[in-house]
Amino acid sequence: MTAAPVLVSHADDVTTLTLNRPDKLNAFNEEMHGALRKGLESAPANGARAILLTGAGSGFCAGQDLSDRLAGNAGPPDLGATLDSYYNPLVRAIRDLPIPVVCAVNGVAAGAGANIALACDIVLAARSAKFIEAFARIGLIPDSGGTWFLPRLVGEARAKGLALLGEAIEADTAEHWGLIWKAVDDDALLEEASTLARRLAAGPTQGYARIKQAMHAASANDLTAQLDLERDLQREAGRTPDYAEGVRAFMEKRKPGFTGKA
Ligand code: T3D
């Protein structure tokens, strides 16, 4: 029996998705794409209020499984079609989720593997992990949102350096550059990421969904449009039970008990 390409577990309102092709550093094939999409998209309906994404074995994800891409008699593959069918829907699925997605980069994150991590909301990485925009090494461009995320996160100079040179950067550098939230000692990564995911899962879920929505809209909006959006989302947030509970708890000098309900 072949192992599941993504391991799924659920506890404390957190769905944990573990990429599980460790012999190939969790490189993507079609089965892993399908399983990951299903795990992400079904999590909220299964009661998750946060998701934790990580990898099995020594790597996080080495991008596309290149053994599926050796040119055969049929000529070159249509990579635009594979982006349309697999990578682009995956990035949209992560970004559009109404709950926070924590990524624990446990080892090397290369190619699409690096950019899928960057699509998540909060990225922690083991200090031994490396980020590699490996695309140019094989004549490709950063996909899975790489050309969008990189300049926004680290500025054009560093984005171009990463993309054109395809060199590895360490987790500490990634943190220092603002590419990720935090580098963590290897043996503490999973515990710290799980604690963070559980904390988010116990938070004001409706408010978090609107924080994500506003942040994602910001790069396409001018200030006036963004202020209008903030007004509309704040109006909605102000009507949630978690807002009422947050204010009550503050006044009563106690910890809020958020339910995440609409
Ligand atoms: O195609 C499309 O649909 C378009 C979309 C493209 C998206 C992309 O992601 S393109 C970029 C694809 N990824 C890469 O180019 C990265 C390839 N991998 C590497 O450069 C290196 O493996 C790493 C720098 C990530 C790690 O190096 P290292 O020395 O730590 O490990 P290794 O020995 O290279 O890899 C360990 C095993 O994993 C090895 O198998 P083996 O020899 O033990 O049987 C290696 O072949 C395998 N592996 C690693 N990455 C891939 C892979 N097998 C298939 N595809 C991979 N991407």
XYZ file of C-alpha atoms and ligand atoms in Angstrom:
319
model
C 0.000 0.000 0.000
C 1.368 3.452 -0.891
C 1.571 6.071 1.861
C -0.851 9.001 1.800
C 0.850 11.954 0.061
C -0.488 14.305 2.753
C -1.071 13.297 6.365
C -4.096 14.960 7.939
C -4.829 15.258 11.650
C -7.214 17.406 13.653
C -6.928 18.477 17.297
C -7.792 21.577 19.325
C -9.544 23.145 16.301
C -6.296 22.923 14.295
C -5.985 20.841 11.140
C -2.387 19.753 10.580
C -1.402 18.891 7.009
C 1.948 17.168 6.579
C 3.393 16.809 3.083
C 4.425 13.188 2.946
C 6.792 12.255 0.119
C 9.951 12.432 2.222
C 12.110 10.394 -0.199
C 11.685 13.226 -2.703
C 11.842 16.037 -0.170
C 8.040 16.246 -0.508
C 8.189 17.342 -4.156
C 4.765 17.844 -5.723
C 3.100 15.270 -7.929
C -0.551 15.324 -8.957
C -1.629 13.110 -6.036
C 0.002 15.383 -3.483
C -1.596 18.441 -5.100
C -5.026 16.804 -4.911
C -4.623 15.723 -1.300
C -3.288 19.083 -0.166
C -6.072 21.036 -1.856
C -8.679 18.725 -0.355
C -7.126 19.046 3.117
C -7.012 22.833 2.915
C -10.445 23.355 1.460
C -12.248 20.923 3.758
C -10.601 22.141 6.979
C -13.018 24.988 7.861
C -16.073 22.783 7.226
C -14.495 20.167 9.519
C -14.381 22.706 12.333
C -10.792 23.919 11.984
C -10.105 27.489 13.095
C -6.422 27.339 12.029
C -4.248 25.177 9.784
C -0.678 24.035 10.305
C 1.262 23.032 7.187
C 4.571 21.205 7.444
C 6.627 18.459 5.782
C 7.611 14.917 6.733
C 11.272 13.955 6.886
C 14.232 16.241 6.322
C 12.718 18.660 3.803
C 9.657 20.880 3.647
C 9.058 20.733 -0.114
C 11.353 20.702 -3.173
C 8.740 22.080 -5.581
C 7.633 20.185 -8.647
C 8.664 16.526 -8.864
C 11.057 16.838 -11.786
C 10.938 13.120 -12.536
C 7.469 13.853 -13.958
C 8.944 16.460 -16.277
C 11.647 14.626 -18.216
C 11.049 15.562 -21.863
C 9.716 12.523 -23.719
C 8.689 11.902 -27.287
C 5.600 14.039 -26.834
C 7.746 17.190 -26.735
C 7.950 19.787 -23.970
C 5.217 19.860 -21.307
C 2.756 22.756 -21.165
C 3.792 24.249 -17.838
C 1.186 26.991 -18.188
C -1.432 24.274 -18.061
C 0.048 22.714 -14.911
C 0.090 26.116 -13.215
C -3.544 26.628 -14.213
C -4.565 23.192 -12.982
C -2.459 22.781 -9.854
C -0.184 25.509 -8.507
C -2.354 28.580 -9.054
C -5.486 27.038 -7.498
C -3.335 25.894 -4.561
C -1.980 29.382 -3.888
C -5.484 30.841 -4.192
C -6.846 28.172 -1.853
C -4.299 29.084 0.833
C -4.816 32.825 0.455
C -8.622 32.621 0.330
C -9.024 30.456 3.424
C -11.000 32.352 6.072
C -8.779 30.925 8.839
C -5.060 31.503 9.553
C -2.520 29.162 7.941
C 0.722 28.635 9.865
C 3.599 27.089 7.932
C 6.369 25.220 9.756
C 9.241 24.946 7.273
C 11.067 21.961 8.711
C 13.809 21.719 6.060
C 14.667 22.867 2.581
C 11.917 24.775 0.744
C 12.790 25.001 -2.946
C 10.999 26.173 -6.085
C 7.236 26.101 -5.691
C 7.845 24.645 -2.220
C 9.354 27.956 -1.105
C 6.565 30.030 -2.598
C 3.776 27.840 -1.216
C 5.313 28.498 2.215
C 5.338 32.246 1.503
C 1.643 32.113 0.574
C 0.832 31.065 4.165
C -0.081 33.654 6.777
C 2.661 33.067 9.340
C 5.847 31.218 8.412
C 8.175 29.705 11.006
C 11.289 27.887 9.839
C 13.769 25.548 11.477
C 17.142 27.253 11.767
C 18.677 24.549 9.523
C 16.047 25.116 6.791
C 16.925 26.880 3.576
C 14.833 28.792 1.073
C 15.806 28.395 -2.585
C 14.118 30.071 -5.542
C 15.508 27.181 -7.583
C 13.590 27.958 -10.787
C 16.357 29.758 -12.703
C 18.627 26.745 -12.133
C 16.392 24.855 -14.577
C 15.471 27.757 -16.848
C 12.124 28.676 -15.255
C 10.719 31.713 -13.497
C 9.471 31.772 -9.897
C 5.858 30.615 -9.975
C 3.221 29.882 -7.317
C 3.115 33.620 -6.677
C 6.892 33.992 -6.286
C 7.201 37.059 -8.510
C 4.362 38.644 -6.516
C 5.331 37.657 -2.970
C 9.095 38.176 -3.202
C 9.284 41.879 -4.137
C 6.509 42.697 -1.683
C 8.182 40.866 1.175
C 11.854 41.712 0.633
C 11.974 44.489 -2.002
C 12.983 44.289 -5.635
C 16.760 44.140 -5.134
C 16.624 41.059 -2.906
C 13.761 39.526 -4.892
C 15.759 39.732 -8.101
C 18.876 38.404 -6.406
C 16.965 35.418 -5.056
C 15.220 34.703 -8.369
C 18.136 35.255 -10.756
C 20.858 33.617 -8.690
C 18.801 30.747 -7.280
C 21.045 30.627 -4.223
C 19.964 29.185 -0.894
C 19.325 31.535 2.001
C 19.296 30.392 5.602
C 16.214 30.665 7.825
C 17.896 33.342 9.955
C 18.517 35.465 6.853
C 14.935 34.871 5.723
C 13.748 36.221 9.081
C 16.186 39.137 8.981
C 14.990 40.089 5.469
C 11.307 39.866 6.419
C 10.665 36.898 4.139
C 9.289 34.893 7.078
C 8.003 35.588 10.580
C 10.595 33.699 12.595
C 13.482 31.214 12.573
C 13.296 28.701 15.427
C 15.690 26.076 16.798
C 15.117 22.824 14.898
C 13.953 20.785 17.865
C 11.520 23.518 18.953
C 9.916 24.140 15.548
C 6.937 21.813 15.663
C 6.032 22.609 19.267
C 6.279 26.351 18.664
C 4.288 26.177 15.413
C 1.612 23.977 17.031
C 1.314 26.328 19.998
C 0.928 29.257 17.625
C -1.689 27.444 15.538
C -3.644 26.499 18.692
C -3.483 30.087 19.903
C -4.875 31.316 16.568
C -7.551 28.608 16.651
C -8.734 29.950 20.006
C -8.804 33.524 18.707
C -11.447 35.747 17.080
C -11.795 33.715 13.863
C -14.195 36.165 12.187
C -11.839 39.048 12.887
C -8.855 37.094 11.566
C -10.703 36.374 8.311
C -11.236 40.102 7.842
C -7.602 40.915 8.719
C -6.486 38.539 5.956
C -9.008 39.994 3.532
C -7.904 43.579 4.188
C -4.186 42.791 4.010
C -4.605 40.919 0.745
C -6.631 43.718 -0.803
C -4.119 46.380 0.205
C -1.649 45.908 -2.625
C -4.322 46.504 -5.274
C -6.046 49.410 -3.486
C -5.158 53.084 -3.130
C -5.455 54.549 0.367
C -9.014 55.786 -0.164
C -10.244 52.399 -1.308
C -8.412 50.686 1.538
C -9.892 53.043 4.138
C -13.349 52.286 2.734
C -12.654 48.566 2.921
C -11.445 48.882 6.521
C -14.676 50.727 7.374
C -16.818 47.987 5.832
C -14.899 45.118 7.428
C -14.748 46.869 10.800
C -18.502 47.359 10.665
C -18.869 43.602 10.199
C -16.269 42.800 12.881
C -18.073 45.077 15.329
C -21.185 42.935 14.974
C -19.472 39.639 15.870
C -19.950 37.945 19.245
C -16.153 37.860 19.628
C -15.942 41.650 19.547
C -18.612 41.923 22.247
C -16.775 39.277 24.290
C -13.408 40.982 23.736
C -14.712 44.300 25.084
C -16.509 42.621 28.006
C -13.414 40.627 28.926
C -11.242 43.737 28.812
C -13.571 45.636 31.110
C -13.824 42.672 33.500
C -10.009 42.240 33.451
C -10.163 38.598 32.353
C -9.084 36.545 29.344
C -11.642 36.583 26.517
C -13.348 33.323 25.553
C -13.665 33.688 21.799
C -15.932 31.274 19.953
C -15.140 32.275 16.383
C -18.857 32.332 15.583
C -20.307 34.713 12.998
O 6.529 21.697 -13.764
C 5.588 22.429 -13.543
O 4.432 21.990 -13.394
C 5.818 23.908 -13.405
C 5.980 24.249 -11.981
C 7.179 24.236 -11.420
C 7.339 24.482 -9.977
C 8.719 24.176 -9.455
O 8.823 23.944 -8.293
S 10.047 24.163 -10.514
C 11.405 23.843 -9.410
C 11.532 22.384 -9.111
N 12.421 22.122 -7.998
C 13.748 22.187 -8.101
O 14.291 22.532 -9.113
C 14.530 21.754 -6.882
C 15.216 20.424 -7.158
N 15.912 19.954 -5.981
C 17.088 20.455 -5.589
O 17.648 21.350 -6.167
C 17.712 19.813 -4.384
O 17.149 18.557 -4.200
C 17.545 20.646 -3.105
C 18.406 21.914 -3.195
C 16.086 21.017 -2.880
C 18.016 19.815 -1.884
O 19.305 19.342 -2.127
P 19.898 18.176 -1.196
O 21.309 17.982 -1.621
O 19.619 18.488 0.226
O 19.014 16.893 -1.496
P 19.056 15.954 -2.801
O 20.049 14.880 -2.607
O 19.185 16.780 -4.011
O 17.565 15.379 -2.795
C 17.216 14.251 -1.987
C 16.357 13.329 -2.868
O 15.188 14.049 -3.255
C 17.072 12.956 -4.156
O 16.657 11.653 -4.500
P 17.658 10.396 -4.374
O 18.883 10.725 -5.186
O 17.943 10.288 -2.903
O 16.873 9.265 -4.912
C 16.532 13.933 -5.142
O 16.584 13.489 -6.478
C 15.102 14.059 -4.677
N 14.537 15.349 -5.089
C 14.780 16.553 -4.591
N 14.092 17.474 -5.232
C 13.361 16.834 -6.174
C 13.646 15.476 -6.098
N 13.091 14.585 -6.921
C 12.229 15.056 -7.857
N 11.913 16.370 -7.973
C 12.447 17.282 -7.159
N 12.090 18.564 -7.262
